Every structure is written in C-alpha cells, then in structure tokens.
Coordinates of C-alpha atoms in Angstrom, one line a residue:
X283 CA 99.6 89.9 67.5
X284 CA 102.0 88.5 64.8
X285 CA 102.7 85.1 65.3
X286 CA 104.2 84.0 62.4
X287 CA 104.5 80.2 63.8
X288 CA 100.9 79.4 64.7
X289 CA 101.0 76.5 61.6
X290 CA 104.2 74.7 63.4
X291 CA 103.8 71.2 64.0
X292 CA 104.1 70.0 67.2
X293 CA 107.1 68.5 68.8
X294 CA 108.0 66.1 71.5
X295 CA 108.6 68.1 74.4
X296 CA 107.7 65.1 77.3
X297 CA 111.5 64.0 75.5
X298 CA 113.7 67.1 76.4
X299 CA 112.5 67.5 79.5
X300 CA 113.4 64.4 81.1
X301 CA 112.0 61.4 83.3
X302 CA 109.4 63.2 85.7
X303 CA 107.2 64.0 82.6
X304 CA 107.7 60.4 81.1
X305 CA 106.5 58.9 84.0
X306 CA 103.8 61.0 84.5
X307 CA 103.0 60.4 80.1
X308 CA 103.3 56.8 80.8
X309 CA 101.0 56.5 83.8
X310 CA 98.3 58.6 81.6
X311 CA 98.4 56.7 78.5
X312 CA 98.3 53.3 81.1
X313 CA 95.2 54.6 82.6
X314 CA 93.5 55.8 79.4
X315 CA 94.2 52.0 78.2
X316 CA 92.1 50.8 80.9
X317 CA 89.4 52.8 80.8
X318 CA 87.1 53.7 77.6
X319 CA 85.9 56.8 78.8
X320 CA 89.4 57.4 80.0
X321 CA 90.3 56.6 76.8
X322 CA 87.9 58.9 75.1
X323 CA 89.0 61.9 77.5
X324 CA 92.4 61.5 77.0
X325 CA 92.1 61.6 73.1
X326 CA 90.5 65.1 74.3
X327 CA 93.7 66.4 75.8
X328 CA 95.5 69.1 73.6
X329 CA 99.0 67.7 72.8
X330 CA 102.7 69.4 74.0
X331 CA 104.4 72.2 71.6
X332 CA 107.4 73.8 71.6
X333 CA 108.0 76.6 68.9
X334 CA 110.4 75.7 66.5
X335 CA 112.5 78.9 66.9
X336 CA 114.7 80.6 68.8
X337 CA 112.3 81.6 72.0
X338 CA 112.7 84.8 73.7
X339 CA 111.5 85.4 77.1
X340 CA 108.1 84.9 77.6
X341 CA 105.2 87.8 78.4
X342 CA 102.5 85.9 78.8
X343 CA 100.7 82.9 80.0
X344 CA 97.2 82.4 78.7
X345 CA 95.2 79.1 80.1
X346 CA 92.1 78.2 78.3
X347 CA 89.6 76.6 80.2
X348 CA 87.5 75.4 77.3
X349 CA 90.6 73.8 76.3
X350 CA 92.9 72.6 79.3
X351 CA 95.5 74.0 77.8
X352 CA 98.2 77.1 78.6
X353 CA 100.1 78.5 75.7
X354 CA 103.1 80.9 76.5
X355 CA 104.3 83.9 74.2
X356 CA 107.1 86.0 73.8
X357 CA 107.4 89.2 72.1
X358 CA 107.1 87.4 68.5
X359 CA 104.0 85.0 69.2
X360 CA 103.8 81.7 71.2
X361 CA 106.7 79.5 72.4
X362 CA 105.4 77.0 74.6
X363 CA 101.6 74.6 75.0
X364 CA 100.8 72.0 77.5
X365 CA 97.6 70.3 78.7
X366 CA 96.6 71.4 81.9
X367 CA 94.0 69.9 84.5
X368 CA 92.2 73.0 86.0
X369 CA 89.7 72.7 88.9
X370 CA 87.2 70.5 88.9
X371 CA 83.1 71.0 89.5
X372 CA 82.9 73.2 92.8
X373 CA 86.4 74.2 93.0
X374 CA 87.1 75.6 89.5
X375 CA 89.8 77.7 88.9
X376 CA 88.9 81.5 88.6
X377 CA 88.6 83.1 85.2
X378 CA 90.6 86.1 85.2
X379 CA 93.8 88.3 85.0
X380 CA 96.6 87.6 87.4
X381 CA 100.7 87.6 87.3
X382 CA 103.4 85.5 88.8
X383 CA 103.7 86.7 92.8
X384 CA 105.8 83.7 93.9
X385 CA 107.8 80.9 92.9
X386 CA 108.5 77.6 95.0
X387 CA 111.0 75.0 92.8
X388 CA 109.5 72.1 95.8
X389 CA 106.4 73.2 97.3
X390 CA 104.5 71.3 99.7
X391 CA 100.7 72.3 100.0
X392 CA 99.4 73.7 103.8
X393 CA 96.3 73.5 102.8
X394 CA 96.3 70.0 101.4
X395 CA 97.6 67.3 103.3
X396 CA 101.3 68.8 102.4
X397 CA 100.7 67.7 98.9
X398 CA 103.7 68.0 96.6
X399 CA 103.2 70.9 93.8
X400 CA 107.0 70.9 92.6
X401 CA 107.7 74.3 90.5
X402 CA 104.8 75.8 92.0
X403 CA 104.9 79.5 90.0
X404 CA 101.9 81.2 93.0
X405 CA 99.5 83.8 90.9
X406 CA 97.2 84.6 94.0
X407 CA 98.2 84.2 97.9
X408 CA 95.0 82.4 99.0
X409 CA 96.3 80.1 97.2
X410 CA 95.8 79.5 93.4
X411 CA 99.1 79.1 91.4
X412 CA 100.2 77.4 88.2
X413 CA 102.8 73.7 89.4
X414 CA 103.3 70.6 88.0
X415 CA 100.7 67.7 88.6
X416 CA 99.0 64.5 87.9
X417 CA 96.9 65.5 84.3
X418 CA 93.8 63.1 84.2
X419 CA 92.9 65.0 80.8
X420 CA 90.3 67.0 82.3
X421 CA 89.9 69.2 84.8
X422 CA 90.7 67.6 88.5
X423 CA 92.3 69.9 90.9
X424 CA 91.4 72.3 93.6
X425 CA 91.6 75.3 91.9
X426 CA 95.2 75.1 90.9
X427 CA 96.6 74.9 87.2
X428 CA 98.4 72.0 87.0
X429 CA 100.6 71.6 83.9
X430 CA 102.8 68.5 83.1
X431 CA 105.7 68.0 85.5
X432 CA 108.3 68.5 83.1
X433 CA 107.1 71.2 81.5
X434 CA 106.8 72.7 84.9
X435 CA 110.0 71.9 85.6
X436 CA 111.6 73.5 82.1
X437 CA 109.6 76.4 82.4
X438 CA 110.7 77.3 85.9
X439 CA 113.7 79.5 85.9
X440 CA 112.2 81.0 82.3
X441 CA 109.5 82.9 84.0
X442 CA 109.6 85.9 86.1
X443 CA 107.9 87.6 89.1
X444 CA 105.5 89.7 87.6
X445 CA 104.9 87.7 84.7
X446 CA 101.4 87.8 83.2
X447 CA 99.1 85.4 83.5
X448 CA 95.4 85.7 81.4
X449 CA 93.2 82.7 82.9
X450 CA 90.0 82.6 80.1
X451 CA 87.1 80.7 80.1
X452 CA 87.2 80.1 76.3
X453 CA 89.8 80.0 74.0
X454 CA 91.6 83.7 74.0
X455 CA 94.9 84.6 71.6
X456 CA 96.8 87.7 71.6
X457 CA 95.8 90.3 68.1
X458 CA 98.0 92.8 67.3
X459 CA 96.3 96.6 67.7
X460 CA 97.1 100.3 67.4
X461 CA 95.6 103.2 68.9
X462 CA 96.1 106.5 69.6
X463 CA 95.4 105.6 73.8
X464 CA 98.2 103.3 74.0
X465 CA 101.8 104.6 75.3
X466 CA 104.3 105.9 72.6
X467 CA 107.8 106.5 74.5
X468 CA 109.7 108.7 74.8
X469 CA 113.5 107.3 73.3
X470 CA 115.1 110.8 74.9
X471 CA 113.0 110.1 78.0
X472 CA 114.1 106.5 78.4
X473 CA 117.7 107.4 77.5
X474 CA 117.4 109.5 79.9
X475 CA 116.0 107.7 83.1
X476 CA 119.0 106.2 84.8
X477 CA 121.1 109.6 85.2
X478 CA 117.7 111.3 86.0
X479 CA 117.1 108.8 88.8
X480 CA 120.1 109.2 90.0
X481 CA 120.1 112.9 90.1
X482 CA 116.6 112.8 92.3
X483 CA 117.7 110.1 94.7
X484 CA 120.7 112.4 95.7
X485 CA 118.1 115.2 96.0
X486 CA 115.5 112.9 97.9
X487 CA 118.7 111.6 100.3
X488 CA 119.5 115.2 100.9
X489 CA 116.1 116.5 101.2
X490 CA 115.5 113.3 103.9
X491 CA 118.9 114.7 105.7
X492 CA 117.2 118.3 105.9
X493 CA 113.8 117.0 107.1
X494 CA 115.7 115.0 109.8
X495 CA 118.1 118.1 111.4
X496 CA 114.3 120.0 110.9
X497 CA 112.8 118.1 112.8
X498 CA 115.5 117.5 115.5
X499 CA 115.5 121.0 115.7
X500 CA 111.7 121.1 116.5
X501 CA 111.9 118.7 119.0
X502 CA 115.1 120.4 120.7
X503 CA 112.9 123.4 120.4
X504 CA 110.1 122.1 122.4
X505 CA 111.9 120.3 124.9
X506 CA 113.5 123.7 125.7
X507 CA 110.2 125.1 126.0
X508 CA 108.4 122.1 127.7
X509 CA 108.9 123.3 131.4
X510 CA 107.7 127.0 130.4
X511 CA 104.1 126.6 131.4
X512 CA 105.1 125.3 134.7
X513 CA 107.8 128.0 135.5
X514 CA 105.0 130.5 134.4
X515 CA 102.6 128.9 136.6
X516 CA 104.5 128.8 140.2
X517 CA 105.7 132.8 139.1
X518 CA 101.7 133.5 138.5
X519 CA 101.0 131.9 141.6
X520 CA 103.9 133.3 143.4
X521 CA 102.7 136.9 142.4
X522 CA 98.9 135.9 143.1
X523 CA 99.4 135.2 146.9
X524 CA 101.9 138.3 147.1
X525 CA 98.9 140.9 145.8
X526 CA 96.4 138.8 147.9
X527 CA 99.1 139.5 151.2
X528 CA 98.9 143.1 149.8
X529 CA 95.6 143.5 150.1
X530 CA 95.2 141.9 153.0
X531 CA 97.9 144.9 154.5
X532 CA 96.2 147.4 153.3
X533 CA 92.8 146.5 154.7
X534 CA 94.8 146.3 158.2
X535 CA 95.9 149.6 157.4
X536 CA 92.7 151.0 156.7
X537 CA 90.9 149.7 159.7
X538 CA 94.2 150.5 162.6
X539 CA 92.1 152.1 165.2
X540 CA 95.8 153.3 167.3
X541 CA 99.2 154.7 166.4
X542 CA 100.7 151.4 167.4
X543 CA 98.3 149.1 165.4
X544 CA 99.0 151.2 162.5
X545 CA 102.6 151.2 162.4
X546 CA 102.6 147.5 162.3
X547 CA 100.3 147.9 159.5
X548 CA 102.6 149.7 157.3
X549 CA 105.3 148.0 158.2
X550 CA 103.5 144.6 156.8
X551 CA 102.1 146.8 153.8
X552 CA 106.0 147.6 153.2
X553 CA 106.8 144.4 153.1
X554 CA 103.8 143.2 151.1
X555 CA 105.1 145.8 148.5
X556 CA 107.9 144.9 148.3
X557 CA 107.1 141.3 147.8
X558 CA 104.5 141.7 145.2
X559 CA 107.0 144.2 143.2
X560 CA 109.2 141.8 143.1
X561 CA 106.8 138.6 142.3
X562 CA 105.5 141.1 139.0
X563 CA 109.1 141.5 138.0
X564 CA 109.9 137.5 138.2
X565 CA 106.8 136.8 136.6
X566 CA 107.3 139.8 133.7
X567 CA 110.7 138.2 133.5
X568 CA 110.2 134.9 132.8
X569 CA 107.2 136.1 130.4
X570 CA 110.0 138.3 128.6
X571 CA 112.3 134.7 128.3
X572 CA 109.4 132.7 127.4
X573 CA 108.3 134.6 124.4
X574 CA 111.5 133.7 122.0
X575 CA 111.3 130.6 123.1
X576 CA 107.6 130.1 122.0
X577 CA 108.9 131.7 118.6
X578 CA 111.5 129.3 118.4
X579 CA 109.0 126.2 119.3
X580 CA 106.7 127.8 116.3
X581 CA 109.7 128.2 113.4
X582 CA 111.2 125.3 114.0
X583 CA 107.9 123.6 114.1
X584 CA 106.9 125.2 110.5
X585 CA 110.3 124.5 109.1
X586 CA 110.4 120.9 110.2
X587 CA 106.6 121.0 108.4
X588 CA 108.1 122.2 105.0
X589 CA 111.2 120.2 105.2
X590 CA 109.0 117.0 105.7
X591 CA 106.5 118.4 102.5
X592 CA 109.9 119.0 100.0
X593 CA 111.1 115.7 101.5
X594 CA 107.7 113.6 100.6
X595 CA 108.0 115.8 97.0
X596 CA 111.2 114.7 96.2
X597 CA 111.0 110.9 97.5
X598 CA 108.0 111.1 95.3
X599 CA 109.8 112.3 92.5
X600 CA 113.3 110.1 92.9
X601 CA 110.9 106.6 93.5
X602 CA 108.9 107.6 89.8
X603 CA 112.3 108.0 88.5
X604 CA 113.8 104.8 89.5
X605 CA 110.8 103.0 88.4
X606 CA 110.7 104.6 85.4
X607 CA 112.9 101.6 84.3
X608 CA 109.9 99.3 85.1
X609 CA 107.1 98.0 82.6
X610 CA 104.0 100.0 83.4
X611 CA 100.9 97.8 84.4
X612 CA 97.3 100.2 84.6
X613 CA 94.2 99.0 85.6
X614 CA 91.2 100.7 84.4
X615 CA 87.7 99.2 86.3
X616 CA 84.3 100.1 85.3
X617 CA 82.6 99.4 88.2
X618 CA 84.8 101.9 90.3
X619 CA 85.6 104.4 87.3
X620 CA 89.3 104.5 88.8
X621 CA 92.6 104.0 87.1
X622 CA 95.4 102.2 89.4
X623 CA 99.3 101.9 88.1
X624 CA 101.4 99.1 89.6
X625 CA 105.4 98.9 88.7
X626 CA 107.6 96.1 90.3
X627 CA 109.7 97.4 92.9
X628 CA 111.6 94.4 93.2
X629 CA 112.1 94.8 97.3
X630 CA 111.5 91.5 98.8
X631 CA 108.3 92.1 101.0
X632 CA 109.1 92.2 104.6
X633 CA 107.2 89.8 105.6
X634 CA 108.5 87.0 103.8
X635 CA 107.2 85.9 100.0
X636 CA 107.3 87.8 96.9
X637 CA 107.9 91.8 95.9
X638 CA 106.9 95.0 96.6
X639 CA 104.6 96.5 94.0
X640 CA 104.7 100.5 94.5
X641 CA 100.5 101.2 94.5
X642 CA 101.3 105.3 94.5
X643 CA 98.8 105.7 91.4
X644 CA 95.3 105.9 91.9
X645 CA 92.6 108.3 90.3
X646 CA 89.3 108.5 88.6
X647 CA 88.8 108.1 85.3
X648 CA 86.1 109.1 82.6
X649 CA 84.1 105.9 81.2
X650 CA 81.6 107.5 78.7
X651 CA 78.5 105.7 78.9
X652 CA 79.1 103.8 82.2
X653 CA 76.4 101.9 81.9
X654 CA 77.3 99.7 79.4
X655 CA 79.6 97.4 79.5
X656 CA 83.4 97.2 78.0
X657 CA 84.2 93.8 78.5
X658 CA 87.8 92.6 80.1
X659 CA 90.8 93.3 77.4
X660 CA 94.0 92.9 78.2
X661 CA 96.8 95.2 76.0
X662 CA 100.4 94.3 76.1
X663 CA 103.5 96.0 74.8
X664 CA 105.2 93.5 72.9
X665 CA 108.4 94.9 71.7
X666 CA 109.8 98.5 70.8
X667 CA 109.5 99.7 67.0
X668 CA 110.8 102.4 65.3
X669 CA 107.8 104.2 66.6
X670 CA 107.3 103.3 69.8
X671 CA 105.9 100.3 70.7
X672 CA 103.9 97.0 69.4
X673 CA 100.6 96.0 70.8
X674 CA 98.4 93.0 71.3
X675 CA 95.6 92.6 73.0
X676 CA 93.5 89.3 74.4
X677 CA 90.0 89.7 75.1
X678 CA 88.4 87.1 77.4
X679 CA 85.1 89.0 78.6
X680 CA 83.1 90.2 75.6
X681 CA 81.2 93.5 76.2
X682 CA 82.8 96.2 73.7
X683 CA 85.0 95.3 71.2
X684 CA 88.3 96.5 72.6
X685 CA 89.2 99.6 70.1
X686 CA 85.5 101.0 71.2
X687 CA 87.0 100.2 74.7
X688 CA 89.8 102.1 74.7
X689 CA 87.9 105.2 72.7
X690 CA 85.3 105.6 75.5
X691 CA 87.7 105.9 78.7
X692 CA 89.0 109.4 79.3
X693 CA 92.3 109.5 81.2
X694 CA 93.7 112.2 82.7
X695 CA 96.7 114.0 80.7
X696 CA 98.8 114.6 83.8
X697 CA 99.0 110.8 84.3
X698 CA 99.9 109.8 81.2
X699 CA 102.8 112.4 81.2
X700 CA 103.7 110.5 84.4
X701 CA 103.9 107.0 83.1
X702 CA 104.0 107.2 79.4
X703 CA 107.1 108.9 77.9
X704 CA 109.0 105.7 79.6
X705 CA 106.9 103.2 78.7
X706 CA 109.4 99.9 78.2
X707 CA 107.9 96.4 76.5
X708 CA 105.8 94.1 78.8
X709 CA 104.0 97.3 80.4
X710 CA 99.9 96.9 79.9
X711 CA 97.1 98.3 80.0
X712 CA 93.6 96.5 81.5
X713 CA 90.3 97.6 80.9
X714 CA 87.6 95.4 82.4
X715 CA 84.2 95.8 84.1
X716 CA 85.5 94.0 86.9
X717 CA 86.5 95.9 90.3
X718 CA 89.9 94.9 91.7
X719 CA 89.9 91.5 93.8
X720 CA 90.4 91.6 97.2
X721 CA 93.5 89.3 96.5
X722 CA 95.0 92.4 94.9
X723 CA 97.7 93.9 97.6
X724 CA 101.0 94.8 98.4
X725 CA 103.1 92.1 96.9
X726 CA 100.6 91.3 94.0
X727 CA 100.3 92.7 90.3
X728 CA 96.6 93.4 89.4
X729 CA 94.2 90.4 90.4
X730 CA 90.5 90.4 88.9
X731 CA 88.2 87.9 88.2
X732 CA 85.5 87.3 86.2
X733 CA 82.2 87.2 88.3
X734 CA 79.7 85.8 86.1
X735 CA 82.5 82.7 85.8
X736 CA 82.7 80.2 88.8
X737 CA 85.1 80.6 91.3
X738 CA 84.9 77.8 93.6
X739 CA 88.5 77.1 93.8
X740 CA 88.4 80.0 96.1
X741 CA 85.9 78.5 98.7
X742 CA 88.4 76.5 101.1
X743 CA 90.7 79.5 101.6
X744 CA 90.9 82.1 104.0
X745 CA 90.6 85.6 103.1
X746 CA 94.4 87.4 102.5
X747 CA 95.5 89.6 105.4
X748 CA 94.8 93.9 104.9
X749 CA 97.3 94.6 102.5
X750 CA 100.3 96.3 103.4
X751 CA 101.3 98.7 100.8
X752 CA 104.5 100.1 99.4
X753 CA 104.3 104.2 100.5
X754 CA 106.7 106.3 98.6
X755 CA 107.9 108.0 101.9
X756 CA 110.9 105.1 102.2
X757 CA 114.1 106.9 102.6
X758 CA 112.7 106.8 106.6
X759 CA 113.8 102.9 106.3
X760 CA 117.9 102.9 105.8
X761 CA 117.4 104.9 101.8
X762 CA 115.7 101.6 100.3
X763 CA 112.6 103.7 98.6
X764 CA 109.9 102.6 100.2
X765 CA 108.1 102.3 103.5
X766 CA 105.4 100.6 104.5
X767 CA 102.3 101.0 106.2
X768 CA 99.0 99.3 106.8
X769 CA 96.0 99.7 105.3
X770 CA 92.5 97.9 105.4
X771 CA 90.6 96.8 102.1
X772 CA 89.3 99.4 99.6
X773 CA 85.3 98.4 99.8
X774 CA 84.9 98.9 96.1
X775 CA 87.4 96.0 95.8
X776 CA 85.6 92.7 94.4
X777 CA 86.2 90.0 96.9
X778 CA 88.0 87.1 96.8
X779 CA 86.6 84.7 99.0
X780 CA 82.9 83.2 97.8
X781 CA 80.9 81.4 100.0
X782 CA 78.4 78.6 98.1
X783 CA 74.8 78.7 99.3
X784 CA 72.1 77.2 97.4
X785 CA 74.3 77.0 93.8
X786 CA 75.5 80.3 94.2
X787 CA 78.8 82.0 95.4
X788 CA 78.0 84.7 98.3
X789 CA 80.7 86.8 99.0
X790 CA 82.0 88.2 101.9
X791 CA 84.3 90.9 103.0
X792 CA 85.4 93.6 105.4
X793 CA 83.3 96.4 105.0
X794 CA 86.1 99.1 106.9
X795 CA 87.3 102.2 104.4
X796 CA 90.4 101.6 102.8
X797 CA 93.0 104.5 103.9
X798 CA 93.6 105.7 100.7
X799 CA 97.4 106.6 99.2
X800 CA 96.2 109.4 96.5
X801 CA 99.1 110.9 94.9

C-alpha cells in the first residue's frame, strides 16, 4: 500500500481530544512513577499519532498484538495509532479478521459487573469489541481491545458499520498489489447501477403483485373445489344403496312364487329403477361439474407456481442490483473450499442491534493443491484509478505468499460477472485457511479466527443464537428487500466458543445441518 507518511513524527493527540484521555495519561504516567517494572512497561507502550494530513475516511483497523497498538488507514495509508491493552493470559483477544457490527457511544458491560466501555465500536456479538479503557501498557482486559478514552471518543462517529477490522498476532501493514484475480470495474456498469436498480425493483414489485393475485387465485380455486370430494361421496353413496335396493328387487322378482307376490315385486323393481337412474344421473352430474373445477384447482395451482419462480427471479435480480452500490466483501476458506459474498444491506436487523448483511452468495471454489496451506491475506480496494481499482493487502497468517494465493484458487466466472463489474473501493477479498466462525451470522461481516492463536477471550461467553439470515425473497415483508428466515449453524463453520481443558481450547458446537440459501 502507498503510504507516503509512514516517516511522520508523532503528534500530541491525548491534547485534541480533551480531558477523558488526560486523566486517563496522567493516572498512567502516576502509576508507572511508582512502580519500576511499571515503569519499564510503560516505556514499552507505543506512543499516540495522528497523520499530519488531511485524513479521509478510514478502511481499516489493524491491532497488533506483538505491539498493543491499532493503527487506522484510509485510502492513502495510515491516519490514526494508539496503544491498546488487549486480553490478558487466558482471556486473550482472538487473532483474526472481523468488522464493525455495532456501535454503543456509553456502553455498560452485561457480562461484567455493568462495567463502563464508553464508545464501545462491537466486532463480534459474544462479545469482543474495540472501547475506550484503563491502558496498564500491556495487555489487561477480557478479551476486549481497549484503546485510550479519547481516542475512542474522537474516533467514534469516524468509523462505520462494516468497517474492517484485521486483529494480528504480529506486526501486519497493508502492501500495495496487482493481479489479474482482483476485481476491475466496470465505469459503464457502475454508471449504470442506480437506474438499473430501479428498473428491477419496479419489475420485482410488479412481479410480487402477479405472484400475489396467482396465488389468491389458487386458493379461490381450491376453496371452490374443497367440498367436491364430499358432494361426490354422499352421490356415490346415494347411487350405491339405490343399485343395492335394485338388486334386492330383482331377486324378489325372481323368486315371486304367485301373481300377487310378483306384482309387488315389479312394482318395487320400478321404483328401484327409477331411483338408481336417477342416483347415476346426479352422481354423472356432479362428476361432469367437478372435472373443470379440478382443472381450474390444477392451473391456477401451476400459475401461482410460475408466478412465485419469476417473482423469486426478479427479487433476486432487483436485490443484486440495489446492492450493486455496496463494497463487495468475499470470503474464500480452505478448509471448506467455498466462496461466500457478504454486501451491507443497511436494514436494521429486526431484532434489535446492528445490519442486515445479504448472505445470497455461496459456492465452491477450486483450491489447487488443497493440502497445503495459503495462509490468511486480506485484499482491500483502496481507491478507484484510471484502471480500475488500487489494492493492498495484509497478511497476518503466513502459509503462501499471497500472489501464489490468489494464483491457486479457481473461481467461478459466472460469479465474478455477478459481483465484479461494480466493484466500488473498500470491497475485499479474504483468502484464509480458516473456516468461517460460528460468530459469523446475519448481522455480521465475515468473522474468522486464527486457530493456532489463543482465543481465550472467548471462554466466558455464550455461544451466539442460529443465525437469522437475510433471504432475497423480501418484497413478502411491506417491499423492504429482504425477508428473513432461520437457519441453524453450517457444521463446517469454525466455532466460536473454546472450552479450556488441560492448556488447551476444546471447542464445542451444534452439530445440526445448516439449511443452506444456494443461489
């Protein structure tokens, strides 16, 4: 990545962003005074910077472990660094990739005795999340990030839901990079998007009106025909006992031994006749009314059937259009050689907390040689060029160096055609050897963690909820885009939730099939 400004001296920042942060600077450098190994940790802790430029808003957050330190970038290289107290022994904070999925300006902790975490910025929902805190100059919380309370506090409204956040075990910087896998837009595509999604939603609102008088029609249909089968049945019944009386008269008939007993006889068989003819025309009758009907019941069915199929067709279409104005995020996983696509739908969840992310994209992919391993890269679109767009990537797995990465995954042409011609700045691509965590669900960006790293800051929480997931069959819910429905975890999914026995973290999760949303 170009970062022009990586020799910039630093600045103090504790000074512009008011009296939270000097108290909390002042409190520090008291307790550092009193103790020498205090001392000698604090002299440890990386220093505040603010770029001294013009700062756009800001792609990335990348925390360094090794270092206690985050450092945020915009599309021109970093704008913001801060000491940060991770977790401590046992409840470290998770290596990994993650993104803004919450924000709380004065959040109180459920979990820890309401503990104050004001400017909480949430990046899992069992819990972990980025806030201003106490920073002891090493790490000392449960799990959290904790970043200086003013610079918590002045980086608040600049971030965004969605926004990237790369936690690395070591010390990981963006590096600009071409290659022929990454998207080039489309400028006549993009110029394009906003008519073209609303030409589709028209389509998708008219093709929702036609699948609703389709199906109406189907079920006025089959209520018509609903009391058929017992109509036919009393008539069948009805004609049953007339043939058995028929019988029965004719068997008199046949046995009358005198003149007398065998007028009576045809007199009942006359009768009998007459009933039974008329019992086979009622029955033949209704038969005759019934069969229209049953056709009716059986178009109406099939046209409510393909009004419902061009309906999901063009819902599908009209939600890739308006999302189409969305960075792209892909996920590409090793260990279940599938891609996934995630796009901000910006619909608060219905359930309180955070957005939508639609989830409609999810296929195999070709790894060649899956057996060895690529590592965990992470590419971001920086800004547009004359070409296209810029790149960077950060690398905070080793395993294949990340062009090699990108050179042995396949993806499928059909999918890039989907996503790619619109491909806006801030979309990525992720290639890791990591599965998806279970913290990954409806309202989340991509979550994955590193499993060789600890994780222990996951150990007190509870495991998330099955994830409810955006469907693209939405117009059924007032013409917002998106529905919802339940689904349970996908067991390929890397769990979120260790358990620590003997040293090491045992994981455990629900072991049901995931209903699947293939596209």
């Amino acid at each position: 990545m170009k970062d022009r400004l990586t020799t910039a001296q630093f600045t103090g920042a504790m000074r512009r962003w008011g009296p939270p942060g000097l108290v909390t600077l002042a409190a520090m450098v008291a307790f550092a005074a009193l103790t020498p190994a205090g001392a000698a940790k604090q002299a440890r802790q990386p220093a505040e910077a603010v770029a001294p430029r013009q700062a756009g808003q800001p792609i990335m957050a990348i925390v360094s472990i090794k270092s206690q330190q985050v450092t945020f970038y915009d599309s021109e290289g970093w704008i913001l660094r801060a000491p940060v107290s991770t977790g401590t022994t046992g409840r470290e904070t998770p290596a990994g990739v993650f993104a803004i999925v919450e924000k709380d300006k004065d959040h109180r902790s459920t979990m820890y005795d309401d503990a104050w975490m004001p400017n909480m910025q949430r990046i899992t929902w069992n819990g972990i999340a980025l806030h201003g805190g106490p920073l002891p100059g090493y790490a000392a919380s449960h799990g959290c990030v904790r970043m200086p309370f003013g610079f918590a506090e002045n980086l608040f409204d600049k971030t965004y839901i969605g926004m990237r956040v790369i936690i690395s075990p070591h010390d990981s910087v963006p590096t600009e990079i071409s290659h022929p896998s990454l998207f080039v837009p489309k400028p006549e595509a993009i110029a394009a998007a906003p008519s073209r999604a609303d030409k589709l939603s028209a389509e998708a609102e008219e093709a929702t009106r036609a699948a609703d008088e389709a199906k109406k029609a189907a079920s006025v249909a089959a209520k018509e025909a609903s009391s058929l089968p017992a109509l036919l049945r009393k008539l069948e019944q009805q004609k049953a006992r007339a043939d058995a009386e028929l019988a029965f008269a004719d068997k008199t008939l046949a046995n009358a031994k005198t003149d007398q007993a065998r007028a009576k006889a045809e007199e009942l068989k006359q009768k009998t006749t007459t009933k039974a003819a008329d019992a086979a025309t009622q029955l033949d009758a209704a038969k005759a009314a019934a069969q229209p009907k049953r056709d009716a019941v059986a178009a109406t069915k099939d046209a409510a059937k393909a009004a419902a199929a061009r309906k999901a067709d063009a819902v599908k279409a009209a939600t890739d259009a308006k999302l189409a104005g969305e960075p792209v995020s892909v996920y590409i996983s090793r260990s279940t050689q599938k891609l996934y696509v995630r796009r901000n739908t910006h619909k608060p969840a219905p359930d309180g907390g955070g957005e939508v992310f639609d989830t409609s994209i999810e296929v195999p992919v070709t790894i060649r040689n899956p057996e060895q391993p690529l590592g965990t890269h992470i590419f971001t679109a920086m800004a547009k060029t004359d070409t296209g767009l810029r790149w960077s990537v950060v690398t905070i797995e080793n395993g294949d160096e990340a062009r090699n990465a990108l050179d042995r995954i396949t993806i499928p042409q059909d999918v890039w055609d989907r996503i790619g011609p619109t491909a806006l700045p801030r979309s990525s691509i992720i290639i890791s050897d990591e599965p998806l965590s279970a913290e990954t669900n409806y309202r989340t960006e991509f979550v994955a963690v590193l499993s060789d790293q600890p994780q222990g800051g996951f150990i007190t929480r509870k495991p998330t909820a099955p994830a409810m997931i955006a469907s693209d069959d939405g117009w059924d819910n007032g013409g917002n885009g998106f529905g919802f429905f339940f689904q349970q975890r996908d067991p390929y999914v890397q769990p979120a939730n260790p358990r620590r026995q003997r040293g090491q973290y045992q994981y455990y999760q629900s072991t049901q099939p995931m209903q699947r949303n293939w596209w």
